[in-house]
MMTF fields as JSON, N, C-alpha, C and O atoms, coordinates in Angstrom:
{
  "mmtfVersion": "1.0.0",
  "mmtfProducer": "UNKNOWN",
  "numBonds": 339,
  "numAtoms": 340,
  "numGroups": 85,
  "numChains": 1,
  "numModels": 1,
  "chainsPerModel": [1],
  "groupsPerChain": [85],
  "chainIdList": ["A"],
  "bondAtomList": [4, 2, 8, 6, 12, 10, 16, 14, 20, 18, 24, 22, 28, 26, 32, 30, 36, 34, 40, 38, 44, 42, 48, 46, 52, 50, 56, 54, 60, 58, 64, 62, 68, 66, 72, 70, 76, 74, 80, 78, 84, 82, 88, 86, 92, 90, 96, 94, 100, 98, 104, 102, 108, 106, 112, 110, 116, 114, 120, 118, 124, 122, 128, 126, 132, 130, 136, 134, 140, 138, 144, 142, 148, 146, 152, 150, 156, 154, 160, 158, 164, 162, 168, 166, 172, 170, 176, 174, 180, 178, 184, 182, 188, 186, 192, 190, 196, 194, 200, 198, 204, 202, 208, 206, 212, 210, 216, 214, 220, 218, 224, 222, 228, 226, 232, 230, 236, 234, 240, 238, 244, 242, 248, 246, 252, 250, 256, 254, 260, 258, 264, 262, 268, 266, 272, 270, 276, 274, 280, 278, 284, 282, 288, 286, 292, 290, 296, 294, 300, 298, 304, 302, 308, 306, 312, 310, 316, 314, 320, 318, 324, 322, 328, 326, 332, 330, 336, 334],
  "bondOrderList": [1, 1, 1, 1, 1, 1, 1, 1, 1, 1, 1, 1, 1, 1, 1, 1, 1, 1, 1, 1, 1, 1, 1, 1, 1, 1, 1, 1, 1, 1, 1, 1, 1, 1, 1, 1, 1, 1, 1, 1, 1, 1, 1, 1, 1, 1, 1, 1, 1, 1, 1, 1, 1, 1, 1, 1, 1, 1, 1, 1, 1, 1, 1, 1, 1, 1, 1, 1, 1, 1, 1, 1, 1, 1, 1, 1, 1, 1, 1, 1, 1, 1, 1, 1],
  "groupList": [{"groupName": "MET", "atomNameList": ["N", "CA", "C", "O"], "elementList": ["N", "C", "C", "O"], "formalChargeList": [0, 0, 0, 0], "bondAtomList": [1, 0, 2, 1, 3, 2], "bondOrderList": [1, 1, 2], "singleLetterCode": "M", "chemCompType": "L-PEPTIDE LINKING"}, {"groupName": "LEU", "atomNameList": ["N", "CA", "C", "O"], "elementList": ["N", "C", "C", "O"], "formalChargeList": [0, 0, 0, 0], "bondAtomList": [1, 0, 2, 1, 3, 2], "bondOrderList": [1, 1, 2], "singleLetterCode": "L", "chemCompType": "L-PEPTIDE LINKING"}, {"groupName": "ASP", "atomNameList": ["N", "CA", "C", "O"], "elementList": ["N", "C", "C", "O"], "formalChargeList": [0, 0, 0, 0], "bondAtomList": [1, 0, 2, 1, 3, 2], "bondOrderList": [1, 1, 2], "singleLetterCode": "D", "chemCompType": "L-PEPTIDE LINKING"}, {"groupName": "ASN", "atomNameList": ["N", "CA", "C", "O"], "elementList": ["N", "C", "C", "O"], "formalChargeList": [0, 0, 0, 0], "bondAtomList": [1, 0, 2, 1, 3, 2], "bondOrderList": [1, 1, 2], "singleLetterCode": "N", "chemCompType": "L-PEPTIDE LINKING"}, {"groupName": "PHE", "atomNameList": ["N", "CA", "C", "O"], "elementList": ["N", "C", "C", "O"], "formalChargeList": [0, 0, 0, 0], "bondAtomList": [1, 0, 2, 1, 3, 2], "bondOrderList": [1, 1, 2], "singleLetterCode": "F", "chemCompType": "L-PEPTIDE LINKING"}, {"groupName": "LYS", "atomNameList": ["N", "CA", "C", "O"], "elementList": ["N", "C", "C", "O"], "formalChargeList": [0, 0, 0, 0], "bondAtomList": [1, 0, 2, 1, 3, 2], "bondOrderList": [1, 1, 2], "singleLetterCode": "K", "chemCompType": "L-PEPTIDE LINKING"}, {"groupName": "GLU", "atomNameList": ["N", "CA", "C", "O"], "elementList": ["N", "C", "C", "O"], "formalChargeList": [0, 0, 0, 0], "bondAtomList": [1, 0, 2, 1, 3, 2], "bondOrderList": [1, 1, 2], "singleLetterCode": "E", "chemCompType": "L-PEPTIDE LINKING"}, {"groupName": "THR", "atomNameList": ["N", "CA", "C", "O"], "elementList": ["N", "C", "C", "O"], "formalChargeList": [0, 0, 0, 0], "bondAtomList": [1, 0, 2, 1, 3, 2], "bondOrderList": [1, 1, 2], "singleLetterCode": "T", "chemCompType": "L-PEPTIDE LINKING"}, {"groupName": "VAL", "atomNameList": ["N", "CA", "C", "O"], "elementList": ["N", "C", "C", "O"], "formalChargeList": [0, 0, 0, 0], "bondAtomList": [1, 0, 2, 1, 3, 2], "bondOrderList": [1, 1, 2], "singleLetterCode": "V", "chemCompType": "L-PEPTIDE LINKING"}, {"groupName": "GLY", "atomNameList": ["N", "CA", "C", "O"], "elementList": ["N", "C", "C", "O"], "formalChargeList": [0, 0, 0, 0], "bondAtomList": [1, 0, 2, 1, 3, 2], "bondOrderList": [1, 1, 2], "singleLetterCode": "G", "chemCompType": "PEPTIDE LINKING"}, {"groupName": "GLN", "atomNameList": ["N", "CA", "C", "O"], "elementList": ["N", "C", "C", "O"], "formalChargeList": [0, 0, 0, 0], "bondAtomList": [1, 0, 2, 1, 3, 2], "bondOrderList": [1, 1, 2], "singleLetterCode": "Q", "chemCompType": "L-PEPTIDE LINKING"}, {"groupName": "ILE", "atomNameList": ["N", "CA", "C", "O"], "elementList": ["N", "C", "C", "O"], "formalChargeList": [0, 0, 0, 0], "bondAtomList": [1, 0, 2, 1, 3, 2], "bondOrderList": [1, 1, 2], "singleLetterCode": "I", "chemCompType": "L-PEPTIDE LINKING"}, {"groupName": "TYR", "atomNameList": ["N", "CA", "C", "O"], "elementList": ["N", "C", "C", "O"], "formalChargeList": [0, 0, 0, 0], "bondAtomList": [1, 0, 2, 1, 3, 2], "bondOrderList": [1, 1, 2], "singleLetterCode": "Y", "chemCompType": "L-PEPTIDE LINKING"}, {"groupName": "ALA", "atomNameList": ["N", "CA", "C", "O"], "elementList": ["N", "C", "C", "O"], "formalChargeList": [0, 0, 0, 0], "bondAtomList": [1, 0, 2, 1, 3, 2], "bondOrderList": [1, 1, 2], "singleLetterCode": "A", "chemCompType": "L-PEPTIDE LINKING"}, {"groupName": "TRP", "atomNameList": ["N", "CA", "C", "O"], "elementList": ["N", "C", "C", "O"], "formalChargeList": [0, 0, 0, 0], "bondAtomList": [1, 0, 2, 1, 3, 2], "bondOrderList": [1, 1, 2], "singleLetterCode": "W", "chemCompType": "L-PEPTIDE LINKING"}, {"groupName": "ARG", "atomNameList": ["N", "CA", "C", "O"], "elementList": ["N", "C", "C", "O"], "formalChargeList": [0, 0, 0, 0], "bondAtomList": [1, 0, 2, 1, 3, 2], "bondOrderList": [1, 1, 2], "singleLetterCode": "R", "chemCompType": "L-PEPTIDE LINKING"}, {"groupName": "PRO", "atomNameList": ["N", "CA", "C", "O"], "elementList": ["N", "C", "C", "O"], "formalChargeList": [0, 0, 0, 0], "bondAtomList": [1, 0, 2, 1, 3, 2], "bondOrderList": [1, 1, 2], "singleLetterCode": "P", "chemCompType": "L-PEPTIDE LINKING"}, {"groupName": "SER", "atomNameList": ["N", "CA", "C", "O"], "elementList": ["N", "C", "C", "O"], "formalChargeList": [0, 0, 0, 0], "bondAtomList": [1, 0, 2, 1, 3, 2], "bondOrderList": [1, 1, 2], "singleLetterCode": "S", "chemCompType": "L-PEPTIDE LINKING"}],
  "groupTypeList": [0, 1, 2, 3, 4, 5, 5, 6, 7, 5, 5, 8, 9, 7, 6, 8, 5, 10, 5, 11, 9, 7, 12, 8, 1, 13, 9, 4, 9, 1, 8, 13, 9, 1, 13, 14, 3, 6, 13, 11, 5, 9, 1, 11, 6, 15, 12, 4, 16, 1, 13, 17, 9, 9, 9, 1, 1, 13, 5, 4, 11, 12, 13, 8, 11, 11, 7, 11, 8, 11, 8, 8, 8, 17, 11, 12, 11, 1, 5, 17, 6, 5, 17, 3, 5],
  "groupIdList": [1, 2, 3, 4, 5, 6, 7, 8, 9, 10, 11, 12, 13, 14, 15, 16, 17, 18, 19, 20, 21, 22, 23, 24, 25, 26, 27, 28, 29, 30, 31, 32, 33, 34, 35, 36, 37, 38, 39, 40, 41, 42, 43, 44, 45, 46, 47, 48, 49, 50, 51, 52, 53, 54, 55, 56, 57, 58, 59, 60, 61, 62, 63, 64, 65, 66, 67, 68, 69, 70, 71, 72, 73, 74, 75, 76, 77, 78, 79, 80, 81, 82, 83, 84, 85],
  "secStructList": [7, 2, 2, 2, 2, 2, 2, 2, 2, 2, 2, 2, 2, 2, 2, 2, 2, 2, 2, 2, 2, 2, 2, 2, 2, 2, 2, 2, 2, 2, 2, 2, 2, 2, 2, 2, 2, 2, 2, 2, 2, 2, 2, 2, 2, 2, 2, 1, 7, 4, 4, 4, 6, 2, 2, 2, 2, 2, 2, 2, 2, 2, 2, 2, 2, 2, 2, 2, 2, 2, 2, 2, 2, 2, 2, 2, 2, 2, 2, 2, 2, 2, 2, 2, 7],
  "xCoordList": [0.721, -0.151, 0.847, 0.581, 1.89, 2.788, 3.579, 3.726, 4.044, 4.742, 4.173, 4.77, 2.605, 1.991, 1.879, 2.186, 1.396, 1.393, 2.521, 2.376, 3.845, 5.07, 5.081, 5.151, 5.005, 4.808, 3.718, 4.039, 2.585, 1.733, 2.188, 1.853, 2.92, 3.247, 4.429, 4.568, 5.335, 6.492, 5.947, 6.408, 4.794, 4.143, 3.774, 4.167, 3.066, 2.058, 3.2, 3.052, 4.356, 5.388, 6.365, 6.941, 6.302, 6.769, 6.002, 6.447, 4.731, 3.587, 3.596, 3.64, 3.564, 3.647, 5.02, 4.902, 5.807, 7.403, 7.031, 7.168, 6.585, 6.586, 5.438, 5.592, 4.303, 3.628, 3.954, 3.738, 4.627, 5.184, 6.445, 6.838, 7.129, 7.908, 7.295, 8.03, 6.26, 5.413, 4.812, 4.751, 4.395, 3.642, 4.765, 4.563, 6.154, 7.469, 7.651, 7.661, 7.816, 8.332, 7.203, 7.49, 5.821, 4.598, 5.048, 5.349, 5.19, 5.37, 6.71, 6.671, 7.774, 8.86, 8.384, 8.692, 7.416, 6.899, 6.025, 6.08, 5.316, 4.232, 5.155, 4.841, 6.143, 7.114, 7.662, 7.493, 8.413, 8.92, 7.764, 7.909, 6.789, 5.653, 5.179, 4.818, 5.101, 5.01, 5.853, 5.531, 7.085, 8.496, 8.48, 8.728, 8.154, 7.777, 6.742, 6.956, 5.388, 4.533, 4.84, 4.356, 5.52, 5.647, 6.641, 6.466, 7.677, 8.666, 7.691, 7.827, 7.048, 6.147, 5.36, 5.466, 4.558, 3.718, 4.7, 4.217, 5.857, 6.87, 7.261, 7.311, 7.425, 7.848, 6.596, 6.638, 5.551, 4.223, 3.961, 3.643, 4.156, 3.967, 5.1, 4.739, 5.965, 7.372, 6.992, 7.048, 6.464, 6.185, 4.965, 4.702, 4.182, 2.663, 2.104, 1.29, 2.397, 1.671, 0.212, -0.452, -0.384, -1.766, -2.379, -3.591, -1.411, -2.611, -2.78, -3.632, -2.082, -2.419, -3.536, -3.82, -3.997, -4.93, -4.387, -5.078, -2.904, -2.348, -1.98, -1.823, -1.782, -1.008, -2.335, -2.228, -3.524, -4.691, -4.844, -4.915, -4.861, -4.949, -3.804, -3.985, -2.788, -1.401, -1.61, -1.386, -2.066, -2.438, -3.163, -2.602, -4.398, -5.303, -4.644, -4.871, -3.822, -3.156, -2.264, -2.193, -1.676, -0.68, -1.828, -1.694, -2.563, -3.529, -3.671, -3.108, -4.545, -4.91, -3.862, -4.188, -2.74, -1.747, -1.129, -0.793, -1.079, -0.626, -1.731, -1.377, -3.007, -4.005, -3.807, -3.719, -3.71, -3.631, -2.443, -2.695, -1.092, -0.158, -0.549, -0.634, -0.78, -1.275, -1.995, -1.755, -3.14, -4.237, -3.568, -3.835, -2.658, -1.954, -0.901, -0.692, -0.366, 0.832, 0.05, 0.583, -1.111, -2.122, -2.442, -2.313, -2.94, -3.426, -2.101, -2.164, -1.077, 0.223, 0.65, 1.062, 0.577, 0.799, -0.198, 0.186, -1.295, -2.35, -2.511, -3.126, -2.227, -2.076, -0.939, -0.9, 0.176, 1.516, 1.239, 1.69, 0.53, 0.244, -0.526, -0.192, -1.453, -2.604, -1.763, -1.965, -0.778, 0.225, 0.979, 1.258, 1.397, 2.488, 1.597, 2.183, 0.299, -0.421, -0.827, -1.448],
  "yCoordList": [-1.058, -0.148, 1.286, 2.113, 1.407, 2.394, 2.449, 3.572, 1.449, 1.566, 2.114, 2.924, 1.616, 2.287, 3.863, 4.689, 4.167, 5.47, 6.326, 7.459, 5.695, 6.434, 6.493, 7.555, 5.261, 5.399, 6.618, 7.636, 6.325, 7.593, 8.926, 9.849, 9.183, 10.5, 10.919, 12.037, 9.754, 10.245, 10.405, 11.203, 9.547, 9.801, 11.364, 12.181, 11.572, 12.924, 13.734, 14.731, 13.781, 14.789, 15.012, 16.031, 13.914, 14.173, 14.481, 14.801, 14.363, 14.885, 16.263, 16.972, 16.87, 18.284, 18.84, 19.65, 18.635, 18.713, 19.151, 20.22, 18.041, 18.117, 19.194, 19.851, 19.282, 20.245, 21.655, 22.484, 21.864, 23.362, 23.709, 24.868, 22.52, 22.634, 23.021, 23.591, 22.776, 22.798, 24.331, 24.943, 24.867, 26.06, 27.128, 28.254, 26.671, 27.822, 27.854, 28.979, 26.869, 26.845, 27.558, 28.379, 27.432, 28.059, 29.343, 29.994, 29.898, 31.463, 32.096, 33.175, 31.4, 31.896, 31.981, 33.027, 31.007, 31.341, 32.516, 33.429, 32.375, 33.696, 35.0, 36.086, 34.906, 36.156, 36.595, 37.635, 35.324, 35.598, 35.781, 36.621, 35.115, 35.653, 37.033, 37.66, 37.667, 39.148, 39.893, 40.913, 39.54, 40.267, 40.364, 41.416, 39.14, 39.102, 39.934, 40.656, 39.749, 40.49, 42.226, 42.91, 42.655, 43.927, 44.263, 45.239, 43.419, 43.789, 43.725, 44.664, 43.027, 42.693, 43.923, 44.639, 44.392, 45.645, 46.89, 47.857, 47.016, 47.841, 47.781, 48.708, 46.778, 46.76, 47.205, 48.068, 46.685, 47.088, 48.677, 49.221, 49.274, 50.641, 51.191, 51.896, 51.043, 51.547, 51.724, 52.792, 50.19, 50.366, 50.329, 50.356, 50.258, 50.581, 51.6, 51.235, 52.849, 53.889, 53.844, 53.637, 54.034, 54.223, 54.941, 54.805, 56.373, 57.146, 57.011, 57.718, 56.162, 55.707, 54.354, 53.844, 53.918, 53.036, 51.539, 50.581, 51.337, 50.068, 49.476, 48.257, 50.371, 49.604, 48.618, 47.398, 49.333, 48.644, 47.078, 45.971, 47.352, 46.17, 45.151, 43.934, 45.676, 44.609, 43.984, 42.783, 44.789, 44.38, 43.214, 42.149, 43.189, 42.333, 40.851, 39.704, 41.255, 40.135, 39.573, 38.35, 39.968, 39.446, 38.505, 37.282, 38.894, 38.097, 37.103, 36.046, 37.233, 35.989, 35.099, 33.918, 35.303, 34.661, 33.73, 32.548, 34.548, 33.739, 32.995, 31.993, 33.218, 32.24, 31.201, 30.14, 31.117, 29.959, 29.118, 28.038, 29.62, 29.194, 28.405, 27.177, 29.105, 28.355, 27.147, 26.089, 27.422, 26.387, 25.015, 23.856, 25.455, 24.251, 23.464, 22.251, 24.284, 23.647, 23.07, 22.169, 23.588, 22.851, 21.406, 20.429, 21.412, 20.061, 18.998, 17.863, 19.581, 18.87, 18.399, 17.245, 19.144, 18.833, 17.66, 16.754, 17.82, 16.971, 15.858, 14.99, 15.476, 14.093, 13.749, 12.521, 14.293, 13.902, 12.908, 11.786, 13.598, 13.186, 12.205, 11.196, 11.959, 10.596, 9.615, 8.464, 9.835, 8.848, 8.05, 6.857, 9.192, 8.534, 7.591, 6.679, 7.714, 6.981, 5.547, 4.961],
  "zCoordList": [0.1, 0.279, 0.061, -0.811, 0.89, 1.075, -0.359, -0.841, -1.0, -2.04, -3.093, -3.803, -3.364, -4.451, -4.225, -5.084, -2.953, -2.829, -3.144, -3.605, -2.855, -3.237, -4.876, -5.495, -5.461, -7.056, -7.513, -8.127, -7.138, -7.583, -7.216, -7.958, -6.157, -5.808, -6.735, -7.232, -6.906, -8.166, -9.42, -10.235, -9.671, -11.119, -11.127, -11.96, -10.196, -10.306, -10.125, -10.832, -9.461, -9.398, -10.904, -11.288, -11.424, -12.837, -13.958, -15.06, -13.609, -14.717, -14.433, -15.438, -13.304, -12.912, -13.502, -14.421, -13.25, -13.931, -15.552, -16.148, -15.908, -17.472, -17.998, -19.028, -17.174, -17.45, -17.415, -18.299, -16.027, -15.986, -16.797, -16.924, -17.401, -18.464, -19.95, -20.756, -20.209, -21.288, -21.337, -22.403, -20.15, -20.071, -20.088, -20.544, -19.49, -19.661, -20.932, -21.433, -21.689, -23.42, -23.952, -24.823, -23.603, -24.313, -23.973, -24.974, -22.974, -22.533, -23.223, -23.815, -23.102, -24.321, -25.361, -25.933, -26.179, -27.601, -27.689, -28.513, -26.839, -27.104, -26.734, -27.222, -25.986, -26.125, -27.647, -28.283, -27.972, -29.392, -30.471, -31.36, -30.408, -31.396, -31.121, -32.117, -29.91, -29.919, -30.38, -30.989, -30.188, -30.819, -32.258, -32.848, -32.902, -34.237, -34.9, -35.873, -34.184, -34.32, -34.422, -35.325, -33.584, -33.499, -34.654, -35.385, -34.78, -36.021, -37.405, -38.189, -37.629, -38.923, -38.817, -39.812, -37.838, -38.082, -38.18, -38.769, -37.756, -38.072, -39.828, -40.637, -39.955, -41.59, -42.256, -43.133, -41.9, -42.653, -42.844, -43.902, -41.642, -41.446, -42.345, -43.287, -42.237, -43.115, -44.526, -45.135, -45.166, -46.484, -47.088, -48.291, -46.061, -46.438, -45.615, -44.767, -45.706, -44.621, -44.525, -45.541, -43.296, -43.44, -43.848, -44.017, -44.256, -45.029, -46.324, -46.863, -47.04, -48.285, -48.157, -49.241, -47.275, -46.886, -47.135, -46.789, -47.853, -47.901, -46.799, -46.735, -45.699, -44.352, -43.878, -43.753, -43.653, -43.279, -44.07, -43.537, -45.19, -46.098, -45.836, -45.786, -45.697, -45.374, -44.146, -43.993, -43.166, -41.61, -41.898, -41.644, -42.421, -42.717, -43.441, -43.057, -44.527, -45.192, -44.219, -44.34, -43.447, -42.486, -41.553, -41.594, -41.005, -40.096, -40.871, -40.587, -42.159, -42.676, -42.939, -42.817, -43.253, -43.628, -42.266, -42.341, -41.081, -40.013, -39.453, -38.832, -39.506, -39.217, -40.035, -39.418, -41.14, -42.137, -41.529, -40.995, -41.605, -40.9, -39.693, -39.726, -38.651, -37.228, -37.394, -36.813, -38.449, -38.443, -39.102, -38.784, -40.072, -40.896, -39.8, -39.833, -38.954, -38.097, -36.704, -36.057, -36.332, -35.37, -35.756, -35.018, -37.199, -37.747, -37.569, -37.098, -38.001, -38.237, -36.72, -36.595, -35.703, -34.534, -33.924, -33.184, -34.294, -33.477, -34.343, -33.722, -35.54, -36.156, -35.824, -35.749, -35.545, -35.128, -33.567, -33.337, -32.839, -31.414, -31.832, -31.21, -32.621, -32.669, -33.198, -32.811, -34.074, -34.326, -33.609, -33.729, -32.531, -31.373, -30.487, -29.903, -30.335, -29.345, -29.531, -28.644]
}
Protein backbone atom coordinates (compact mmCIF):
# COMPACT_ATOMS: atom_id res chain seq x y z
CA UNK A 1 0.00 0.00 0.00
CA UNK A 2 2.75 2.44 0.95
CA UNK A 3 4.82 1.47 -2.10
CA UNK A 4 1.85 2.16 -4.35
CA UNK A 5 1.38 5.58 -2.75
CA UNK A 6 5.07 6.43 -3.27
CA UNK A 7 4.90 5.37 -6.92
CA UNK A 8 1.79 7.46 -7.53
CA UNK A 9 3.34 10.45 -5.76
CA UNK A 10 6.46 10.18 -7.89
CA UNK A 11 4.35 9.82 -11.05
CA UNK A 12 2.32 12.92 -10.19
CA UNK A 13 5.51 14.87 -9.45
CA UNK A 14 6.94 13.91 -12.84
CA UNK A 15 3.73 14.91 -14.61
CA UNK A 16 3.69 18.27 -12.81
CA UNK A 17 7.29 18.96 -13.87
CA UNK A 18 6.44 18.09 -17.48
CA UNK A 19 3.41 20.39 -17.46
CA UNK A 20 5.40 23.24 -15.93
CA UNK A 21 8.09 22.78 -18.59
CA UNK A 22 5.44 22.85 -21.30
CA UNK A 23 3.92 26.05 -19.91
CA UNK A 24 7.30 27.76 -19.60
CA UNK A 25 8.16 26.88 -23.20
CA UNK A 26 4.74 28.11 -24.33
CA UNK A 27 5.39 31.39 -22.52
CA UNK A 28 8.73 31.80 -24.28
CA UNK A 29 7.00 31.02 -27.58
CA UNK A 30 4.42 33.70 -26.86
CA UNK A 31 7.12 36.27 -26.11
CA UNK A 32 8.94 35.39 -29.34
CA UNK A 33 5.66 35.59 -31.27
CA UNK A 34 4.90 39.03 -29.84
CA UNK A 35 8.38 40.23 -30.76
CA UNK A 36 7.92 39.03 -34.35
CA UNK A 37 4.48 40.63 -34.43
CA UNK A 38 5.93 44.01 -33.50
CA UNK A 39 8.72 43.63 -36.06
CA UNK A 40 6.29 42.77 -38.86
CA UNK A 41 3.93 45.58 -37.85
CA UNK A 42 6.85 48.00 -38.05
CA UNK A 43 7.77 46.66 -41.48
CA UNK A 44 4.19 47.08 -42.71
CA UNK A 45 3.99 50.62 -41.34
CA UNK A 46 7.25 51.50 -43.04
CA UNK A 47 6.44 50.15 -46.50
CA UNK A 48 2.63 50.54 -46.49
CA UNK A 49 1.80 53.76 -44.64
CA UNK A 50 -1.71 54.05 -43.21
CA UNK A 51 -2.30 57.39 -44.92
CA UNK A 52 -2.59 55.68 -48.30
CA UNK A 53 -4.87 52.94 -46.96
CA UNK A 54 -2.42 50.20 -47.95
CA UNK A 55 -1.21 49.65 -44.40
CA UNK A 56 -4.58 48.47 -43.18
CA UNK A 57 -4.96 46.06 -46.08
CA UNK A 58 -1.43 44.74 -45.49
CA UNK A 59 -2.26 44.12 -41.81
CA UNK A 60 -5.36 42.13 -42.75
CA UNK A 61 -3.36 40.08 -45.26
CA UNK A 62 -0.74 39.47 -42.57
CA UNK A 63 -3.45 38.35 -40.11
CA UNK A 64 -4.97 35.94 -42.65
CA UNK A 65 -1.57 34.45 -43.54
CA UNK A 66 -0.63 33.99 -39.87
CA UNK A 67 -4.01 32.37 -39.15
CA UNK A 68 -3.57 29.91 -42.03
CA UNK A 69 -0.05 29.03 -40.90
CA UNK A 70 -1.19 28.45 -37.31
CA UNK A 71 -4.10 26.25 -38.43
CA UNK A 72 -1.84 24.14 -40.67
CA UNK A 73 0.79 23.74 -37.93
CA UNK A 74 -1.89 22.88 -35.35
CA UNK A 75 -3.36 20.19 -37.61
CA UNK A 76 0.11 18.76 -38.22
CA UNK A 77 0.87 18.65 -34.48
CA UNK A 78 -2.47 17.03 -33.62
CA UNK A 79 -2.00 14.36 -36.32
CA UNK A 80 1.53 13.73 -35.08
CA UNK A 81 0.30 13.30 -31.50
CA UNK A 82 -2.45 10.89 -32.60
CA UNK A 83 0.01 8.75 -34.55
CA UNK A 84 2.33 8.53 -31.51
CA UNK A 85 -0.44 7.09 -29.30
